[in-house]
PDB file of C-alpha atoms in Angstrom:
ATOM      1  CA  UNK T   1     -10.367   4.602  13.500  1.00 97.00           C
ATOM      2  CA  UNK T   2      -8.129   2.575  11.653  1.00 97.00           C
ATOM      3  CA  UNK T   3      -8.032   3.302   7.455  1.00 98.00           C
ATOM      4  CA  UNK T   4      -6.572   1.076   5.054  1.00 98.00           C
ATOM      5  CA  UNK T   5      -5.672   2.795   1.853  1.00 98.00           C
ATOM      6  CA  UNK T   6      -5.355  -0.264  -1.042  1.00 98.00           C
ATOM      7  CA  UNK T   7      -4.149   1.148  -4.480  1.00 98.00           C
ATOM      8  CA  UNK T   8      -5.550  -1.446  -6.772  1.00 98.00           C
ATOM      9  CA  UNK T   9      -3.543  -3.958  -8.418  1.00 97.00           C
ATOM     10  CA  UNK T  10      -1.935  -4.062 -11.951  1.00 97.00           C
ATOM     11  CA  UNK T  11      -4.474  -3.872 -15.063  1.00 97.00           C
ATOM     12  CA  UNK T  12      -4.329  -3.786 -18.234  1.00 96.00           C
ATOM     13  CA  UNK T  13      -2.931  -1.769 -20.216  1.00 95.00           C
ATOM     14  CA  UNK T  14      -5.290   1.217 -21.963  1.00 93.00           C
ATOM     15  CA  UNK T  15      -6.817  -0.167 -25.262  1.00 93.00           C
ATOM     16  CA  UNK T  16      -8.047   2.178 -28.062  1.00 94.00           C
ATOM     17  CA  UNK T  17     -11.652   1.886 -27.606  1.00 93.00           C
ATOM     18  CA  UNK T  18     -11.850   0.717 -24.102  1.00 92.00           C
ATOM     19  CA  UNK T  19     -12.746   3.049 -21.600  1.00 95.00           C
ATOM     20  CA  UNK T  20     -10.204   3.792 -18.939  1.00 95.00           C
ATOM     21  CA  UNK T  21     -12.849   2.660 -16.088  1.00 96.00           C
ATOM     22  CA  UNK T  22     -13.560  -0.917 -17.809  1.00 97.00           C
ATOM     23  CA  UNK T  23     -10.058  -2.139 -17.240  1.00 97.00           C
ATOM     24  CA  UNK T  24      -9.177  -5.408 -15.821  1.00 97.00           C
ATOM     25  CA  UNK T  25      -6.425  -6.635 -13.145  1.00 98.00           C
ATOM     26  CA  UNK T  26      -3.773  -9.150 -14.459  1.00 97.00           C
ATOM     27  CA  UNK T  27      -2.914 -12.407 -13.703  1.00 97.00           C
ATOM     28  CA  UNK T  28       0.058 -10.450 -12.260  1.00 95.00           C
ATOM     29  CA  UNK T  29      -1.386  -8.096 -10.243  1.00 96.00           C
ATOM     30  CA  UNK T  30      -3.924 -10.842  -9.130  1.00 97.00           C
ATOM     31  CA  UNK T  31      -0.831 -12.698  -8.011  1.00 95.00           C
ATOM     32  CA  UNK T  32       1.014  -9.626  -6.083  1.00 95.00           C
ATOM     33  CA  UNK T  33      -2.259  -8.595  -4.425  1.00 96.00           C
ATOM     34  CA  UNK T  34      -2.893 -11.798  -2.635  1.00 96.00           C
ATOM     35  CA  UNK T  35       0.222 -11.361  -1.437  1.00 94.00           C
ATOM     36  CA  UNK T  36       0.092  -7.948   0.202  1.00 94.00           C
ATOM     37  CA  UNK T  37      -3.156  -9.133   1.860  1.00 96.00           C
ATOM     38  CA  UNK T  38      -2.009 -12.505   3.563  1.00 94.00           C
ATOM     39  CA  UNK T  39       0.562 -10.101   4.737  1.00 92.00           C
ATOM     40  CA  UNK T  40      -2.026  -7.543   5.822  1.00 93.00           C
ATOM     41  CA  UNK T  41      -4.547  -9.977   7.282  1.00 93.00           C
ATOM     42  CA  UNK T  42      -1.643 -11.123   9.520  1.00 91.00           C
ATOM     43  CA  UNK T  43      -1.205  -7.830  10.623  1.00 88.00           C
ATOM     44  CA  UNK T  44      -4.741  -7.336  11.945  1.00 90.00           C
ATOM     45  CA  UNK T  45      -6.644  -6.141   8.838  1.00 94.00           C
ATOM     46  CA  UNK T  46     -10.218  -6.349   9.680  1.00 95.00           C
ATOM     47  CA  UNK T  47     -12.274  -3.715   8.596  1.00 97.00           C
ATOM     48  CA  UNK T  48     -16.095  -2.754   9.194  1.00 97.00           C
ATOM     49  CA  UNK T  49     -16.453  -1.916   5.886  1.00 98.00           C
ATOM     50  CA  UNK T  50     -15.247  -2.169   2.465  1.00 98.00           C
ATOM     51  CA  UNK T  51     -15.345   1.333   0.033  1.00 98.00           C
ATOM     52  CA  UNK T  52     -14.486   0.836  -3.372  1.00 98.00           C
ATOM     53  CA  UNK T  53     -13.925   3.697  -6.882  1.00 98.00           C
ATOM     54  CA  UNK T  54     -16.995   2.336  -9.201  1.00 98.00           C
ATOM     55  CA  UNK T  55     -13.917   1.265 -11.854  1.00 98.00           C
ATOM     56  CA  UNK T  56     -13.622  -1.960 -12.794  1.00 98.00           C
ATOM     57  CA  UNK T  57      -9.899  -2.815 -11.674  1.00 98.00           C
ATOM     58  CA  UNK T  58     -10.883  -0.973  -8.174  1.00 98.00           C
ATOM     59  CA  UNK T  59     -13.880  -3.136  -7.671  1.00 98.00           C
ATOM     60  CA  UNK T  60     -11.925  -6.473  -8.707  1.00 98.00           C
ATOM     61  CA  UNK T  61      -9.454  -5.606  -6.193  1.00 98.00           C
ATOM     62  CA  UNK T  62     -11.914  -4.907  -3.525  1.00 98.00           C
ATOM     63  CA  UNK T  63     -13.304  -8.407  -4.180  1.00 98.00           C
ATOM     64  CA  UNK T  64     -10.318 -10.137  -3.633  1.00 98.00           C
ATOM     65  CA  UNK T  65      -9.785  -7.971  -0.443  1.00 98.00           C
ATOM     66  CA  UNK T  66     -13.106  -9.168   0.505  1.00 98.00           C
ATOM     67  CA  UNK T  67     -12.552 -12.799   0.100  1.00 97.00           C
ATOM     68  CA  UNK T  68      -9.104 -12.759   1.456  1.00 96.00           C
ATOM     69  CA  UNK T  69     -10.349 -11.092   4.533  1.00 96.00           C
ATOM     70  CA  UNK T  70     -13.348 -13.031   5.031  1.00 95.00           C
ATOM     71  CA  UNK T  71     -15.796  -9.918   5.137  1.00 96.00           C
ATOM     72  CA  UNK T  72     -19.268 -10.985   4.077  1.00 95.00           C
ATOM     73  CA  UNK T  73     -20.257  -7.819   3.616  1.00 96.00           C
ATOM     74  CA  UNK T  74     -21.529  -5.793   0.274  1.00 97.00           C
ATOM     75  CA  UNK T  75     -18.860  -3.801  -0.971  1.00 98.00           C
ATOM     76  CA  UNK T  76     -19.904   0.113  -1.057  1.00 98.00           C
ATOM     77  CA  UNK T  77     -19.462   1.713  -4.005  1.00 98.00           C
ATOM     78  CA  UNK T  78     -18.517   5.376  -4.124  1.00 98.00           C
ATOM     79  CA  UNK T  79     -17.175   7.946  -6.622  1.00 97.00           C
ATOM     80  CA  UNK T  80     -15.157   9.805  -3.808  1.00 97.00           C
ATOM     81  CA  UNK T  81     -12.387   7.338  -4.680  1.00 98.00           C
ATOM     82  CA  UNK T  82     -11.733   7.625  -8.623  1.00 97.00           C
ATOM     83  CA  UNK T  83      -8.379   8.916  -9.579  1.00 96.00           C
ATOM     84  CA  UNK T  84      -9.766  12.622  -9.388  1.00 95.00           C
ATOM     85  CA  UNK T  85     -11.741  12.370  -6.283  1.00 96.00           C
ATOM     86  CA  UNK T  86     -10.606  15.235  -3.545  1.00 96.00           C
ATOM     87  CA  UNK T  87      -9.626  14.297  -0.316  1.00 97.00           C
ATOM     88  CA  UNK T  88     -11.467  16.184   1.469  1.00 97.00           C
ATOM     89  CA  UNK T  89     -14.579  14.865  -0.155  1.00 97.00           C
ATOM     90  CA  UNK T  90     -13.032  11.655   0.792  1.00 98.00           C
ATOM     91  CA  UNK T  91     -12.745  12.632   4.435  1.00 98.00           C
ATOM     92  CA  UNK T  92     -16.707  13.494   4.404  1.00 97.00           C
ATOM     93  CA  UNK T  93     -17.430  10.221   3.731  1.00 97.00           C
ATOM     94  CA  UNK T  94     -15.212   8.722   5.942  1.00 98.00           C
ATOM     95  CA  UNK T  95     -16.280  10.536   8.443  1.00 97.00           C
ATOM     96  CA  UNK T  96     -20.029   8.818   8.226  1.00 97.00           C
ATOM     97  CA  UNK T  97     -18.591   5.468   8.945  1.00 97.00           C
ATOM     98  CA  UNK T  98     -17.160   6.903  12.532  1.00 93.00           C
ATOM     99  CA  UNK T  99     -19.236   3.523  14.249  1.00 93.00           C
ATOM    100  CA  UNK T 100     -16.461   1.226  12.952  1.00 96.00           C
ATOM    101  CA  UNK T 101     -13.054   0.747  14.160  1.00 96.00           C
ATOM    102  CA  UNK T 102     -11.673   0.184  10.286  1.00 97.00           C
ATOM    103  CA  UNK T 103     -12.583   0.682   6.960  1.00 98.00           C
ATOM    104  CA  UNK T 104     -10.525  -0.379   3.943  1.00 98.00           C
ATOM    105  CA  UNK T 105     -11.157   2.204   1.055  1.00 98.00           C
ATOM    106  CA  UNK T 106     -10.088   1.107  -2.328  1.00 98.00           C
ATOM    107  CA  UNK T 107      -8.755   3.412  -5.498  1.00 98.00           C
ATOM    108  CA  UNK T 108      -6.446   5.304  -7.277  1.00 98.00           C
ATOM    109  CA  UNK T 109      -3.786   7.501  -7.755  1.00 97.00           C
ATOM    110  CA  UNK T 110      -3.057   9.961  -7.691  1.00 96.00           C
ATOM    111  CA  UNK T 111      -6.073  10.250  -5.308  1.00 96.00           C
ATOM    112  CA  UNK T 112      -4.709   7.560  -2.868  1.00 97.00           C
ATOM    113  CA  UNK T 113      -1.274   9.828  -2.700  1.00 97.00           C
ATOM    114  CA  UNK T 114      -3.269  12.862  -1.758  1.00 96.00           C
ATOM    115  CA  UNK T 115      -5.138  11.384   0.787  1.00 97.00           C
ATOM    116  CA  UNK T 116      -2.441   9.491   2.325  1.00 98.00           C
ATOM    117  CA  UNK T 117      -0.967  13.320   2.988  1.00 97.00           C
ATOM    118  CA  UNK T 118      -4.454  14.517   3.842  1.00 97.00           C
ATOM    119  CA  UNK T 119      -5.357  12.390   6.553  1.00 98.00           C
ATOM    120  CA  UNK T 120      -1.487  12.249   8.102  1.00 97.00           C
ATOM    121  CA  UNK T 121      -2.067  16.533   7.927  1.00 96.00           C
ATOM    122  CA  UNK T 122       0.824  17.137   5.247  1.00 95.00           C
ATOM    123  CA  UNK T 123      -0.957  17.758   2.216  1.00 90.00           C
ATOM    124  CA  UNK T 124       2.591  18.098   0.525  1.00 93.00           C
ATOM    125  CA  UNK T 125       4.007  14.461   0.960  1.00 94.00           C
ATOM    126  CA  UNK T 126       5.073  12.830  -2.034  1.00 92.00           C
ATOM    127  CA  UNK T 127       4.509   9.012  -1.685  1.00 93.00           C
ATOM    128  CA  UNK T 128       5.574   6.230  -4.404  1.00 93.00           C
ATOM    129  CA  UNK T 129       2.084   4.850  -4.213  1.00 95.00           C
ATOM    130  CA  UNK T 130       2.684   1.553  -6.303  1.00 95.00           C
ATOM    131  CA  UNK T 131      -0.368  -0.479  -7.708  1.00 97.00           C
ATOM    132  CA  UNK T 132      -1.386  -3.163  -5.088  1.00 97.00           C
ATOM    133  CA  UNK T 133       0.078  -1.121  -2.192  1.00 97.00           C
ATOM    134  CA  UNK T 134      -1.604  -0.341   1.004  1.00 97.00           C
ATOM    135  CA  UNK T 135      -1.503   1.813   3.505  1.00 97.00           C
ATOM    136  CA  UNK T 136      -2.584   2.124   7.310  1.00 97.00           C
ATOM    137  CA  UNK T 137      -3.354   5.432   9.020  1.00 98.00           C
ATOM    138  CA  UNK T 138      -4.652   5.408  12.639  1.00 98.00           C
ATOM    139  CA  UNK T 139      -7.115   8.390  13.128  1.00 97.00           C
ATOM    140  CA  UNK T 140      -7.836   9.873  16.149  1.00 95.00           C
ATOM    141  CA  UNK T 141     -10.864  11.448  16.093  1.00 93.00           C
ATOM    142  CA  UNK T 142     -13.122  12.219  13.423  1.00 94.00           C
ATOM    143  CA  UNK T 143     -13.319  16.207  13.115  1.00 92.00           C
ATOM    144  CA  UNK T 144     -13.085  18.536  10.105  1.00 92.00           C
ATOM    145  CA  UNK T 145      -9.479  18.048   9.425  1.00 92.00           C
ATOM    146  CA  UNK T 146      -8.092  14.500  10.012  1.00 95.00           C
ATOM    147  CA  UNK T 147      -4.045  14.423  12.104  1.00 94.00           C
ATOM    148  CA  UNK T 148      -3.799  10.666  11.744  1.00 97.00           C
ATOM    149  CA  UNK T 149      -0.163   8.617  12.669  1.00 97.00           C
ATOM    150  CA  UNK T 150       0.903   6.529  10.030  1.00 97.00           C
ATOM    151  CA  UNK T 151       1.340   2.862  11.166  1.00 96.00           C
ATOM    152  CA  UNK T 152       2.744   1.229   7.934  1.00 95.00           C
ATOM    153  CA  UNK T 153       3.060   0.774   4.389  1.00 95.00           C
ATOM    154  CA  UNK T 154       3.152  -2.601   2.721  1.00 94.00           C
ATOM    155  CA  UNK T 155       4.485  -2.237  -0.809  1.00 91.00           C
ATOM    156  CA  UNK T 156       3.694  -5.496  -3.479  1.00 86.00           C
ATOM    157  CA  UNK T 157       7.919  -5.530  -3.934  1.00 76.00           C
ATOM    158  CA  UNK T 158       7.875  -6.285   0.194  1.00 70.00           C
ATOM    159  CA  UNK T 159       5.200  -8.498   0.602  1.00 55.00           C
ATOM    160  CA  UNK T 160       6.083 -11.673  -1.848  1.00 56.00           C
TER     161      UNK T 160
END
């Protein structure tokens, strides 16, 4: 299975009053995240389905993945990929999807960090996970403990 790990793009900045999971993306990050996935649908991105954190700048970028990519799709929602979600919980839920050959899972960090290093088997790894980068992990097989090969990381600096 191929997993694409999408950090989402720049929001805004926290607001007094404004909860942390009702922030929007940017004109900015809008701009930087269109380019990371012309440069990702080029390189084969097609996945089976589309996960998304339930927050709002999450769920915009997921959109935009969507339409970019052509996927017609609903967007799954799940609360395995907020900024606190565990990996391994993360993994579980993967691990239902094992029909399709890609999914593209869309969140934060420092969860997408952690399971970057999860699912390449070296929980320690310390990766600059920048907002609108993605990630592509080829997994094997789908057992309790992932040993995936990491294929590439586009970074938003890279892409325009």
């Amino acid at each position: 299975m191929q997993i694409y790990l999408l950090r989402h793009a720049i929001a805004e900045e926290p607001k007094p009053g404004v909860p942390d999971a009702d922030r929007a993306l940017t004109g900015e990050g809008v701009r930087k995240l269109r380019d990371i996935l012309r440069r990702a649908r080029v390189g084969g991105l097609s996945p089976g389905q589309i996960l998304t954190s339930p927050f709002r700048r999450a769920r915009e970028t997921a959109e935009l993945a969507a339409k970019a990519l052509d996927f017609a799709e609903p967007l799954l929602t799940t609360n395995s990929l907020v900024p606190s979600s565990v990996a391994q919980e993360t993994w579980d839920e993967i691990r239902l999807y094992k029909g399709e050959p890609a999914l593209l899972l869309v969140g934060h960090e420092p969860a997408m960090s952690h399971l970057t290093g999860f699912l390449l088997a070296v929980p320690e790894l310390q990766i600059d996970f920048k907002k609108g980068a993605m990630v592509r992990i080829d997994v094997p097989s789908l057992g309790p403990r992932p040993r995936g090969v990491l294929k590439w990381m586009l970074a938003p600096r890279l892409a325009g």
